[in-house]
C-alpha cells in the first residue's frame, strides 16, 4: 500500500507527448488515459463491471456531491468509496472547487474559504481548503485534488492574479492538513490565458511539491480552444516530468489529442455519459444524434469500427427506439459506447506515441472526424 | 423450429399445482415460472444478459406499445423482436387488449374492434382481433395472445356476458388469420368473478383449441384476492391439462403461490421493475422501502438470503443513496433483485411441488413474508 506512483516510459520524438504508467493500489494503468466520471459514486447508468469492460482505469468522483449526499462520514463508515460503490479500481476525487464556484458569488469568496448555497436545499454552506481535504481523506480516494478557485476565462488580469495567489495559499493549507498515506494530492495550476499568471501559478504550485499537477480553469467557461491550448503551453514547461499531469474536465476528442501533444497524461469529462443521455454518440466520423430520423431503420451499429458491447449487439435503430421511448437501457448502451470511444482513442494515442507519429495520428483523426 | 410445446411432468399430491416443461425454439424452461416484462422491447433498466443471469425464461413484450413505437414493420425489418432487442430466449406478446381498454370508452367497443386514442399523440386508432394477430405475427414472438376485451371486475353480469361472447368471437377471428408457424397462440378466459361466465368462457375458448390458455381480467382492476382466486377456481377445471395455463399480470408473491396451487404454470407482472423504480424491494420478510431513513447507514444487502448480483455486491445504504440521488443504477440493482426474488420463488415452488409440500411451503412463506 502507498500513494500512486508515476513512471515516465517514453517521450515522443516530435512533440511533448509522453507514455507513462501509474502504479496504484488497484493495479497499474498506462497513460495517456481518460477517466470516466462517477459524480455521485456511480458512473451514470453503468455498473462497475461495465466500466472495467470498456478498459477504464481511474474513475473520478465529485467531492462536492458526495459531501452533500450521502456525506463523507457515511462513506467512511461503509469502508471508503471503493467499497461503498463496489469499484476495485483507482479513484480520483476533485476538490469541490469547480462545483462550488458555479454556485457562489465572487463576494462570497474570502481568504478563509467560500460561502455558497447547497444546490439541493438552498442551505448555506462553507467550504475551505482544509474541509475539502478532510472530506477527500475520508472518501479515501487514490488521488485528491487541492481546493482552488476556478475563475472564468473572462476574468481580468488583476482578478486572476489575486485569485491564483489565494489558490496557492489554499493549496499550501490543504497540503498541511492532508493525512491519508494511501492518497496522492495534486496541485492545480490556474491563470486563465495569461502567460505570466500561468507561469507564476505553475512555478509556485510546483514549489509546494505535490504528487501531480493539474491544469484547471480550461473547461469551466466557454473559453476558446486557443485559450485552452495556450494555458497548457504556458504551464506545462514548469511542471516536473516525473509527475502526472492532469487536464481537468476535458473530453472532446480533439482536445484530448492536443492535450497529449502538449504533455498531458490524464483527462476526465462528463461528456461521454451526458451525450449518451441526450442520444448522441461519438463515431470515427464525428458525433451523431440518434434522435435524427435517418437512423430509424438503420440496423447497423453506432460505429462499425468499435469493439464495445453496444456496437457488438445492438443497432442504431434499436438504440434510437430506446432513447425515443425514454428507456434507460438506451443511455446505458450509448454511455458504454461513448466512454469506450474515448478510451480507445487514448489506446490509439499511446500506440501513435510509441511510433513517434502522434502528429500524423492527429491529422488522420481530424480528417475522419471533422471532414465529412 | 416449430411452436412451443408444454409437457406436464408431475401433479402435486394435495393441490392442483403442477410441474411442467415448455420446449421452445430458444431452449427448455421449467414451470411454474415468472416472466419479466419488457414492455418496449427492453426489461426496464436491464440488459438481456442481466435478465438471463437472474434465471428468467420467457419474457413478455407489449404489442400495443411496440405497434405504436417503433412499429411492427420496423421490427420485422430488423429480423423480428428477438434480434431487434438481442434476446435469445423466448418471448410472449400480449394482444394489446389490456392497454387499449384502459384508453377506450365502453361506447368505442364494437363487434369489429376498438376505437381509442394513441396515448402518445392523441391520434385515433382502431384495433381489431385480426390486426392484433397480424402485429404479433410480425413481431415474431414465441407465444401470441388472442385479442380480448378486458372488462373491469365491477362489470355487471349482463355486460360481462355480452363481453365474453364477443371475446370468444374475437378469439375465433384471430385464430383464423394467425399464420406464424413458429408462434403459439393462446386463448384468454374472461368472466370476472361470475362462476357461470368463467365456466362458459373456459369451455367455449377451449373448444376453439388454442396452444395454451390464460386467465384474464384479474389484475386490471382493484378486485379482491378472493375474486382472483375464484376466477381461477371456476376456470381451470375446464382447461385441458396438457396445455400451458397463464395468469396474466400477476406478480404479488402470495398470488403466484395461490395461482400455482390452483394449477397455473406461468405468470407475468411489471411489479418487480416498477417497485424497483420507486425504491422498493422484495425480501424474505416482506417488501421494504429503501427511501426509509432506517436504511441510511445499513451496510447489509437488501436480502441476505438472496443470491443476486445486487445482494452480492451492494448495501442497502448504497442503493438508498442511488435512489435518493436519482441515479438509474439504483433502479437497475433493485430490478435485478426483485425479478430474481420472484424467479427464486418459482424455483422454490417447483422444489416444493416435487416434494408434495406446496401447502406447507405457502404457510412458511406467508409466515416469514407477512408476519413481522
XYZ file of C-alpha atoms in Angstrom:
744
model
C 0.000 0.000 0.000
C 1.052 3.580 -0.535
C 0.430 6.503 -2.829
C 0.183 6.263 -6.624
C 3.475 6.443 -8.472
C 4.007 7.836 -11.941
C 6.734 6.477 -14.185
C 7.652 8.188 -17.440
C 8.149 5.476 -20.070
C 8.847 7.333 -23.283
C 8.845 10.816 -24.757
C 7.502 11.202 -28.284
C 10.124 12.355 -30.780
C 8.360 15.399 -32.233
C 6.073 16.748 -29.520
C 5.750 16.887 -25.740
C 3.539 13.785 -25.793
C 4.604 11.052 -23.423
C 3.857 7.494 -22.423
C 3.705 6.694 -18.745
C 2.484 4.276 -16.163
C 0.576 4.985 -12.973
C 1.041 2.375 -10.306
C -1.822 2.339 -7.825
C -3.077 0.160 -5.005
C -5.614 -1.129 -7.543
C -3.333 -2.067 -10.412
C -1.150 -0.342 -12.984
C -2.520 1.854 -15.738
C -0.990 3.281 -18.888
C -1.090 6.964 -19.711
C -2.298 8.988 -21.548
C -5.668 7.874 -20.181
C -9.240 9.085 -19.998
C -11.106 8.870 -16.678
C -14.894 8.363 -16.765
C -16.828 10.457 -14.262
C -18.857 8.877 -11.464
C -20.164 12.065 -9.874
C -22.375 10.514 -7.210
C -20.398 7.295 -6.629
C -21.713 5.743 -9.859
C -20.731 6.292 -13.478
C -24.189 7.271 -14.682
C -26.248 4.256 -15.871
C -23.276 1.833 -15.669
C -22.156 -0.958 -13.383
C -18.523 -1.116 -12.232
C -18.137 -4.232 -14.407
C -19.218 -2.268 -17.473
C -16.723 0.476 -16.645
C -13.991 -2.172 -16.400
C -15.142 -3.799 -19.633
C -14.502 -0.633 -21.644
C -10.974 -0.769 -20.223
C -11.267 2.267 -17.983
C -8.553 2.759 -15.394
C -9.037 5.544 -12.864
C -12.526 6.985 -12.414
C -13.411 10.376 -10.987
C -15.911 11.102 -8.219
C -17.105 14.522 -7.086
C -16.294 15.616 -3.568
C -18.948 18.325 -3.512
C -21.783 15.939 -4.439
C -20.667 13.182 -2.083
C -20.137 15.651 0.766
C -23.773 16.764 0.472
C -25.128 13.282 -0.227
C -24.651 10.722 1.290
C -21.903 12.507 3.274
C -18.255 11.618 3.777
C -18.861 10.112 7.220
C -21.344 7.596 5.843
C -18.891 6.620 3.097
C -16.158 6.359 5.733
C -18.392 4.036 7.795
C -19.012 1.969 4.659
C -15.252 1.376 4.452
C -14.457 4.108 1.948
C -15.656 4.994 -1.502
C -14.228 1.917 -3.254
C -16.149 -0.445 -1.021
C -19.288 1.715 -0.923
C -19.622 1.720 -4.718
C -18.057 -1.723 -5.378
C -15.237 -0.283 -7.518
C -11.923 -2.090 -7.152
C -10.008 0.313 -9.387
C -8.397 3.646 -8.527
C -10.480 6.772 -7.884
C -9.604 10.446 -8.196
C -11.720 12.941 -6.290
C -11.926 16.571 -7.297
C -11.830 19.233 -4.606
C -15.366 20.565 -4.921
C -13.999 23.887 -6.131
C -15.465 23.648 -9.605
C -18.984 22.900 -8.324
C -18.795 25.446 -5.513
C -17.770 28.311 -7.750
C -20.631 27.738 -10.116
C -22.943 28.193 -7.091
C -21.177 31.078 -5.318
C -20.950 34.821 -5.951
C -17.491 36.415 -6.137
C -18.245 38.360 -2.950
C -18.702 35.094 -1.071
C -15.056 34.146 -1.598
C -12.854 35.080 1.340
C -9.336 34.167 2.364
C -10.840 31.552 4.674
C -12.966 29.786 2.044
C -16.193 30.006 0.060
C -19.763 30.558 1.229
C -22.394 29.203 -1.148
C -25.829 27.635 -1.333
C -26.424 23.882 -1.248
C -27.928 23.227 -4.690
C -30.254 20.575 -3.237
C -31.955 22.514 -0.440
C -30.644 26.086 -0.505
C -28.848 25.807 2.869
C -25.766 27.983 3.344
C -22.545 26.020 3.222
C -18.933 26.961 3.772
C -16.063 25.117 2.123
C -12.408 25.654 2.968
C -9.198 24.041 1.717
C -8.954 22.126 4.996
C -12.532 20.885 4.769
C -12.133 19.774 1.143
C -9.044 17.749 2.047
C -10.689 16.320 5.165
C -13.645 15.129 3.076
C -11.360 13.601 0.469
C -9.268 11.909 3.151
C -12.437 10.249 4.429
C -13.656 9.293 0.979
C -10.301 7.505 0.719
C -9.818 8.165 -2.976
C -6.433 7.359 -4.524
C -5.851 10.895 -5.749
C -7.166 14.010 -4.012
C -7.173 17.463 -5.573
C -6.265 20.752 -3.902
C -9.098 23.204 -3.297
C -8.771 26.010 -5.816
C -10.701 28.961 -7.101
C -11.812 28.364 -10.629
C -12.330 31.837 -12.121
C -13.960 32.301 -15.518
C -11.608 32.613 -18.501
C -13.003 36.106 -18.917
C -11.662 37.294 -15.549
C -9.407 40.369 -15.628
C -5.656 40.073 -15.148
C -5.993 41.735 -11.750
C -8.779 39.434 -10.573
C -6.942 36.393 -11.874
C -3.683 37.416 -10.189
C -5.340 37.789 -6.784
C -7.196 34.558 -7.364
C -4.134 32.446 -8.162
C -2.239 33.924 -5.206
C -5.081 32.826 -2.949
C -5.306 29.427 -4.655
C -1.595 28.897 -3.945
C -2.135 29.791 -0.279
C -5.132 27.428 -0.234
C -3.037 24.663 -1.787
C -0.447 25.051 0.984
C -3.164 24.968 3.659
C -4.687 21.815 2.126
C -1.331 20.079 1.890
C -0.628 20.909 5.539
C -3.697 19.030 6.773
C -3.641 16.156 4.275
C -3.182 12.947 6.246
C -4.108 9.875 4.206
C -0.936 7.900 3.441
C -2.623 5.955 0.616
C -3.821 9.076 -1.129
C -1.822 11.263 -3.502
C -2.504 15.004 -3.500
C -2.342 17.045 -6.702
C -1.898 20.802 -7.063
C -3.929 22.830 -9.547
C -2.453 25.434 -11.851
C -4.744 28.334 -12.743
C -4.219 31.652 -14.520
C -6.608 31.713 -17.480
C -4.955 32.528 -20.783
C -2.452 34.945 -19.175
C 1.069 33.692 -19.834
C 2.665 35.381 -16.832
C -0.009 34.108 -14.479
C 0.070 30.525 -15.741
C 3.842 30.529 -15.375
C 3.654 32.030 -11.913
C 0.926 29.628 -10.817
C 2.872 26.658 -12.178
C 6.149 27.648 -10.525
C 4.583 28.433 -7.161
C 2.379 25.321 -7.150
C 5.324 23.106 -8.069
C 7.346 24.690 -5.269
C 4.776 23.238 -2.861
C 5.786 19.793 -4.154
C 2.609 17.885 -4.953
C 2.298 14.284 -6.197
C 0.919 15.517 -9.506
C -0.311 18.686 -11.170
C -3.459 19.600 -12.931
C -4.308 22.354 -15.328
C -7.547 23.933 -14.197
C -9.825 26.635 -15.476
C -9.945 25.412 -19.057
C -13.363 23.770 -19.141
C -15.497 25.879 -16.821
C -16.355 28.636 -19.222
C -16.785 28.719 -22.940
C -13.212 29.724 -23.482
C -11.775 29.180 -26.939
C -9.737 26.128 -27.834
C -6.847 28.506 -28.482
C -7.002 29.724 -24.887
C -7.112 26.132 -23.634
C -4.040 25.197 -25.621
C -2.255 28.375 -24.503
C -2.963 27.509 -20.872
C -1.172 24.208 -21.459
C 1.678 25.716 -23.429
C 2.300 28.323 -20.718
C 2.022 25.948 -17.737
C 3.497 22.584 -18.625
C 7.141 23.592 -19.183
C 7.264 24.375 -15.465
C 5.885 21.026 -14.311
C 8.478 18.350 -13.487
C 8.352 15.471 -15.921
C 8.335 12.777 -13.240
C 4.856 13.813 -12.075
C 1.417 13.121 -13.541
C -0.178 15.990 -15.471
C -3.937 16.157 -15.491
C -6.173 18.311 -17.702
C -9.426 18.739 -15.794
C -12.850 18.447 -17.403
C -11.668 17.896 -20.962
C -13.230 15.195 -23.107
C -13.654 16.462 -26.677
C -11.591 14.048 -28.791
C -9.522 16.738 -30.452
C -8.806 18.406 -27.107
C -7.571 15.113 -25.707
C -5.209 14.741 -28.666
C -3.999 18.348 -28.410
C -3.590 17.950 -24.659
C -1.491 14.832 -25.128
C 0.683 16.587 -27.686
C 1.381 19.259 -25.048
C 2.297 16.678 -22.405
C -0.935 15.807 -20.567
C -1.289 12.314 -19.050
C -4.843 12.118 -17.744
C -8.200 13.605 -18.696
C -11.742 13.444 -17.316
C -15.076 14.644 -18.612
C -18.802 14.046 -18.161
C -19.190 14.456 -21.925
C -19.489 10.772 -22.940
C -22.243 9.978 -20.435
C -24.000 13.325 -20.842
C -24.026 12.981 -24.629
C -25.387 9.454 -24.182
C -28.337 10.648 -22.130
C -29.184 13.036 -24.949
C -28.973 10.322 -27.603
C -25.627 11.408 -29.043
C -22.757 9.118 -29.933
C -19.127 9.548 -30.881
C -18.118 7.800 -34.083
C -14.964 7.695 -36.168
C -16.742 10.106 -38.492
C -17.872 12.579 -35.862
C -20.710 12.844 -33.400
C -24.124 11.610 -34.449
C -27.541 12.306 -32.948
C -29.573 9.119 -32.816
C -32.753 11.140 -32.473
C -32.413 12.023 -36.155
C -34.941 10.279 -38.374
C -32.235 8.963 -40.694
C -31.408 6.269 -38.124
C -34.982 4.971 -37.785
C -34.375 1.860 -39.867
C -30.589 1.809 -39.645
C -29.795 -1.699 -38.465
C -26.031 -1.167 -38.412
C -24.092 -0.487 -35.191
C -23.373 3.032 -33.949
C -19.788 2.686 -35.158
C -18.794 -0.393 -37.115
C -15.135 0.072 -36.151
C -15.978 -0.110 -32.424
C -15.468 -3.184 -30.231
C -17.867 -2.206 -27.416
C -20.815 -4.244 -26.122
C -23.325 -1.809 -27.657
C -21.758 -1.945 -31.113
C -21.385 -5.730 -30.982
C -25.042 -6.457 -30.196
C -27.319 -3.526 -30.994
C -28.330 -1.428 -33.973
C -28.779 2.307 -34.283
C -32.482 1.628 -34.890
C -32.843 -0.201 -31.577
C -30.887 2.375 -29.568
C -32.858 5.163 -31.241
C -36.065 3.368 -30.223
C -34.874 3.122 -26.602
C -33.912 6.796 -26.477
C -37.223 7.844 -28.049
C -39.174 5.612 -25.666
C -37.222 7.038 -22.689
C -35.850 3.626 -21.741
C -32.675 3.924 -19.673
C -31.048 0.978 -21.430
C -30.557 3.337 -24.399
C -28.495 5.841 -22.402
C -26.630 2.902 -20.916
C -25.671 1.473 -24.312
C -24.543 4.888 -25.552
C -22.623 5.537 -22.312
C -20.752 2.278 -22.804
C -20.037 3.207 -26.397
C -19.026 6.827 -25.772
C -16.703 6.001 -22.887
C -15.200 3.151 -24.885
C -14.688 5.565 -27.776
C -12.588 7.950 -25.668
C -10.654 5.141 -24.015
C -9.970 3.536 -27.389
C -8.812 6.976 -28.548
C -6.241 7.030 -25.734
C -5.161 3.486 -26.663
C -4.625 4.636 -30.239
C -2.815 7.720 -28.972
C -0.449 5.546 -26.940
C 0.268 3.393 -29.992
C 0.981 6.539 -32.016
C 3.346 7.880 -29.348
C 5.232 4.581 -29.364
C 5.760 5.021 -33.104
C 6.587 8.749 -32.842
C 3.663 9.570 -35.120
C 1.277 11.480 -32.857
C 1.126 14.425 -35.287
C 0.206 12.165 -38.195
C -2.319 10.449 -35.940
C -3.910 13.811 -35.120
C -4.195 14.698 -38.784
C -5.766 11.359 -39.672
C -8.180 11.590 -36.756
C -9.228 15.111 -37.662
C -9.672 14.161 -41.322
C -12.053 11.323 -40.423
C -13.816 13.024 -37.526
C -14.403 16.547 -38.767
C -14.275 16.425 -42.560
C -17.437 14.673 -43.619
C -38.233 -24.985 -35.369
C -41.910 -25.020 -34.525
C -44.309 -23.864 -31.832
C -43.678 -24.166 -28.114
C -44.692 -27.470 -26.547
C -45.859 -27.970 -22.998
C -45.188 -31.235 -21.163
C -46.806 -31.999 -17.825
C -44.150 -33.570 -15.595
C -45.848 -34.070 -12.247
C -49.023 -33.232 -10.361
C -48.667 -32.253 -6.726
C -50.348 -34.721 -4.344
C -52.592 -32.345 -2.399
C -53.426 -29.441 -4.731
C -53.784 -28.651 -8.421
C -50.170 -27.438 -8.553
C -48.083 -28.989 -11.296
C -44.578 -29.165 -12.645
C -44.116 -28.837 -16.367
C -41.664 -28.069 -19.099
C -42.051 -25.668 -22.005
C -39.942 -26.552 -25.002
C -39.246 -23.529 -27.196
C -37.045 -22.613 -30.133
C -34.849 -20.890 -27.554
C -34.403 -23.697 -25.031
C -36.481 -25.568 -22.478
C -37.914 -23.947 -19.376
C -39.446 -25.365 -16.216
C -42.851 -24.300 -14.962
C -44.240 -22.793 -12.795
C -42.301 -19.752 -13.987
C -42.401 -15.978 -13.704
C -41.944 -13.878 -16.867
C -40.318 -10.439 -16.504
C -41.958 -7.712 -18.569
C -40.108 -5.924 -21.364
C -42.873 -3.545 -22.427
C -40.950 -1.584 -25.052
C -38.534 -4.326 -26.181
C -36.410 -3.910 -23.050
C -36.894 -5.096 -19.483
C -36.699 -1.678 -17.879
C -33.116 -0.719 -16.880
C -31.713 -4.222 -17.619
C -29.580 -5.823 -20.305
C -30.611 -9.181 -21.768
C -27.580 -10.702 -20.025
C -28.857 -9.472 -16.665
C -32.284 -10.940 -17.385
C -30.621 -14.279 -18.167
C -28.439 -14.040 -15.078
C -31.467 -13.984 -12.761
C -32.512 -17.208 -14.493
C -35.506 -15.796 -16.325
C -37.015 -17.930 -19.090
C -39.728 -16.356 -21.212
C -40.086 -12.576 -21.168
C -43.170 -10.588 -22.112
C -43.370 -7.686 -24.553
C -46.349 -5.424 -25.162
C -47.925 -5.459 -28.587
C -49.718 -2.152 -28.097
C -46.549 -0.265 -27.206
C -44.439 -1.844 -29.964
C -47.184 -1.280 -32.539
C -47.123 2.472 -31.791
C -43.355 2.680 -31.406
C -41.213 1.648 -33.240
C -43.911 -0.213 -35.234
C -44.189 -3.890 -36.149
C -42.873 -3.351 -39.684
C -39.623 -1.882 -38.401
C -39.193 -4.810 -36.011
C -39.984 -7.169 -38.870
C -37.300 -5.467 -40.998
C -34.877 -5.855 -38.091
C -35.403 -9.611 -38.289
C -38.046 -9.880 -35.565
C -38.229 -8.888 -31.933
C -35.567 -11.327 -30.684
C -32.942 -9.946 -32.999
C -34.076 -6.320 -32.574
C -33.631 -6.456 -28.796
C -30.781 -9.002 -28.678
C -32.798 -11.516 -26.618
C -32.097 -15.130 -27.496
C -34.763 -16.527 -25.177
C -38.489 -16.997 -25.775
C -40.898 -14.051 -25.855
C -44.618 -13.856 -25.190
C -46.515 -10.898 -26.584
C -49.819 -9.779 -25.135
C -52.610 -8.779 -27.514
C -52.808 -5.081 -26.751
C -56.276 -5.579 -25.267
C -55.314 -4.652 -21.745
C -53.655 -1.370 -22.777
C -56.361 -0.483 -25.284
C -59.217 -0.885 -22.838
C -57.600 1.378 -20.327
C -57.603 4.052 -23.064
C -61.038 3.425 -24.641
C -64.596 4.262 -23.584
C -67.120 1.399 -23.498
C -69.019 3.023 -26.385
C -65.955 2.728 -28.580
C -66.084 -1.063 -28.476
C -67.884 -2.556 -31.471
C -68.170 -6.031 -32.905
C -65.420 -5.092 -35.338
C -62.878 -3.876 -32.781
C -61.967 -0.990 -30.515
C -61.519 2.698 -31.258
C -59.228 4.532 -28.869
C -56.713 7.325 -28.570
C -52.992 6.820 -29.046
C -51.608 7.670 -25.580
C -48.522 9.285 -27.134
C -50.108 11.772 -29.526
C -53.896 11.547 -29.161
C -54.443 10.137 -32.680
C -57.461 7.914 -33.171
C -56.527 4.275 -33.559
C -58.565 1.168 -34.281
C -57.513 -2.260 -33.113
C -59.192 -5.492 -34.200
C -58.504 -9.151 -33.449
C -57.043 -9.557 -36.937
C -54.790 -6.533 -36.542
C -53.543 -7.668 -33.132
C -52.620 -11.079 -34.520
C -51.034 -9.562 -37.624
C -48.838 -7.337 -35.441
C -47.830 -10.251 -33.220
C -47.077 -12.423 -36.276
C -44.665 -9.739 -37.456
C -43.098 -9.254 -34.036
C -42.383 -12.993 -34.295
C -42.838 -13.696 -30.605
C -42.950 -17.323 -29.472
C -46.378 -17.010 -27.893
C -49.101 -14.668 -29.132
C -52.237 -13.826 -27.172
C -55.779 -13.558 -28.536
C -57.303 -10.088 -28.584
C -59.850 -9.878 -25.795
C -61.990 -7.346 -24.031
C -60.779 -6.889 -20.505
C -63.811 -5.563 -18.588
C -63.472 -4.285 -15.031
C -64.187 -6.765 -12.248
C -67.071 -4.500 -11.288
C -68.915 -5.035 -14.621
C -72.496 -6.302 -14.355
C -73.364 -9.890 -15.185
C -75.146 -8.709 -18.334
C -72.224 -6.578 -19.530
C -69.771 -9.345 -18.741
C -71.849 -11.962 -20.586
C -72.003 -9.885 -23.770
C -68.326 -9.099 -23.429
C -67.166 -12.721 -23.126
C -69.391 -13.761 -26.048
C -67.690 -11.118 -28.170
C -64.254 -12.059 -26.856
C -64.908 -15.664 -27.937
C -65.898 -14.463 -31.434
C -62.767 -12.271 -31.485
C -60.630 -15.261 -30.436
C -62.004 -17.287 -33.358
C -61.363 -14.408 -35.793
C -57.790 -14.036 -34.523
C -57.115 -17.745 -34.774
C -58.417 -17.765 -38.345
C -55.825 -15.240 -39.510
C -52.896 -16.396 -37.379
C -50.141 -17.516 -39.734
C -46.776 -17.784 -38.000
C -45.775 -21.449 -37.756
C -43.183 -20.732 -35.059
C -45.643 -18.909 -32.845
C -48.111 -20.464 -30.410
C -51.460 -18.739 -29.916
C -53.175 -18.676 -26.533
C -56.853 -18.075 -25.783
C -57.959 -15.859 -22.896
C -60.684 -16.786 -20.439
C -62.668 -13.870 -19.015
C -65.857 -13.637 -16.915
C -64.936 -11.690 -13.808
C -65.906 -13.399 -10.571
C -69.099 -14.907 -12.063
C -68.876 -18.680 -11.872
C -71.232 -19.388 -14.792
C -69.411 -16.913 -17.052
C -65.920 -18.166 -16.204
C -67.085 -21.706 -16.910
C -68.755 -20.696 -20.146
C -65.764 -18.667 -21.286
C -63.393 -21.514 -20.456
C -65.465 -24.156 -22.258
C -66.012 -22.044 -25.378
C -62.412 -20.849 -25.556
C -61.089 -24.377 -25.143
C -63.446 -25.526 -27.925
C -61.505 -23.227 -30.248
C -58.410 -25.317 -29.450
C -55.593 -22.946 -28.605
C -51.983 -23.810 -27.777
C -52.455 -22.556 -24.229
C -54.937 -20.650 -22.097
C -54.724 -17.628 -19.977
C -56.892 -16.298 -17.195
C -57.548 -12.646 -17.866
C -59.320 -9.857 -16.074
C -57.794 -10.500 -12.679
C -55.213 -7.736 -12.498
C -56.785 -4.833 -14.351
C -58.964 -3.509 -11.583
C -58.600 -3.498 -7.859
C -60.567 -6.688 -7.488
C -60.158 -8.629 -4.258
C -57.787 -11.534 -3.927
C -60.852 -13.685 -3.261
C -62.268 -12.765 -6.663
C -58.926 -13.547 -8.319
C -58.763 -16.954 -6.715
C -62.435 -17.602 -7.607
C -61.721 -16.763 -11.243
C -59.052 -19.484 -11.199
C -61.171 -21.994 -9.302
C -64.052 -21.514 -11.748
C -61.978 -21.577 -14.948
C -59.138 -24.036 -14.595
C -61.141 -27.282 -14.232
C -62.240 -26.742 -17.852
C -58.746 -26.237 -19.265
C -57.050 -29.392 -20.626
C -54.069 -30.385 -18.534
C -51.724 -30.821 -21.484
C -51.773 -27.089 -22.219
C -49.958 -24.175 -20.564
C -52.056 -22.077 -18.172
C -51.110 -18.457 -17.789
C -52.297 -15.977 -15.163
C -51.887 -12.544 -16.720
C -50.481 -9.557 -14.871
C -49.982 -11.248 -11.520
C -46.768 -10.811 -9.575
C -47.532 -10.461 -5.858
C -45.654 -13.358 -4.247
C -48.692 -14.741 -2.438
C -50.777 -14.561 -5.626
C -48.131 -16.521 -7.507
C -48.229 -19.212 -4.830
C -52.045 -19.305 -4.767
C -52.123 -19.373 -8.561
C -49.727 -22.303 -8.647
C -51.827 -24.171 -6.088
C -54.804 -23.772 -8.451
C -52.851 -25.038 -11.459
C -51.205 -22.009 -13.077
C -47.923 -22.501 -14.977
C -46.790 -19.021 -15.982
C -47.134 -15.517 -14.562
C -46.042 -12.045 -15.626
C -46.081 -8.682 -13.928
C -44.447 -5.247 -14.099
C -44.391 -5.216 -10.294
C -40.700 -6.107 -9.698
C -39.357 -3.429 -12.042
C -41.965 -0.832 -11.077
C -41.303 -1.358 -7.373
C -37.588 -1.019 -8.107
C -38.034 2.363 -9.746
C -39.794 3.537 -6.604
C -37.049 2.228 -4.327
C -38.948 -0.802 -3.050
C -37.545 -4.298 -2.707
C -38.959 -7.735 -2.032
C -37.330 -9.570 0.848
C -37.993 -12.846 2.617
C -39.558 -10.750 5.366
C -41.795 -8.641 3.152
C -41.399 -5.579 0.981
C -39.121 -2.808 2.190
C -38.884 0.814 1.083
C -35.269 1.855 0.752
C -36.275 5.504 0.941
C -36.906 4.999 4.639
C -34.295 6.636 6.852
C -33.656 3.401 8.749
C -31.561 2.155 5.811
C -29.304 5.221 5.653
C -26.335 3.501 7.300
C -27.436 -0.095 6.745
C -24.441 -1.709 5.090
C -26.074 -5.143 4.769
C -27.568 -6.398 1.500
C -31.243 -5.933 0.621
C -31.888 -9.586 1.455
C -29.083 -11.642 2.951
C -30.698 -14.864 1.722
C -30.595 -13.674 -1.917
C -28.023 -14.789 -4.485
C -28.483 -11.899 -6.958
C -25.769 -9.529 -8.198
C -27.211 -6.614 -6.193
C -27.236 -8.556 -2.923
C -23.775 -9.977 -3.535
C -22.056 -6.631 -4.082
C -24.093 -3.711 -2.734
C -25.528 -2.496 0.560
C -28.923 -1.044 1.314
C -27.122 2.217 2.165
C -25.555 2.416 -1.297
C -28.755 1.550 -3.147
C -30.672 4.038 -0.992
C -28.089 6.677 -1.936
C -28.526 5.900 -5.641
C -32.329 6.053 -5.417
C -32.190 9.333 -3.457
C -29.701 10.812 -5.924
C -31.888 9.722 -8.859
C -29.139 7.533 -10.303
C -30.564 4.838 -12.593
C -28.084 2.244 -11.338
C -30.212 2.093 -8.175
C -33.381 1.095 -10.042
C -31.263 -1.347 -12.027
C -29.896 -3.055 -8.911
C -33.370 -3.286 -7.383
C -34.849 -4.557 -10.672
C -32.268 -7.321 -10.742
C -33.055 -8.160 -7.125
C -36.850 -8.013 -7.402
C -37.003 -10.124 -10.562
C -34.575 -12.602 -9.064
C -36.758 -12.732 -5.956
C -39.834 -13.801 -7.949
C -37.887 -16.245 -10.081
C -36.276 -17.770 -6.991
C -39.782 -18.002 -5.554
C -40.852 -20.116 -8.549
C -37.717 -22.255 -8.137
C -38.654 -22.863 -4.503
C -42.237 -23.542 -5.564
C -41.052 -26.176 -8.029
C -38.955 -27.838 -5.335
C -41.986 -27.852 -3.014
C -44.199 -29.407 -5.707
C -41.622 -32.136 -6.237
C -41.871 -32.956 -2.552
C -45.683 -32.619 -2.425
C -45.399 -29.883 0.149
C -46.687 -26.811 -1.624
C -49.242 -26.102 1.130
C -46.579 -26.223 3.810
C -44.385 -24.048 1.599
C -47.174 -21.479 1.330
C -47.614 -21.387 5.092
C -43.895 -20.978 5.698
C -43.632 -18.255 3.064
C -46.596 -16.350 4.469
C -45.262 -16.640 7.998
C -41.929 -15.086 7.001
C -43.263 -12.570 4.488
C -46.321 -11.139 6.185
C -45.919 -11.760 9.895
C -43.232 -9.403 11.066
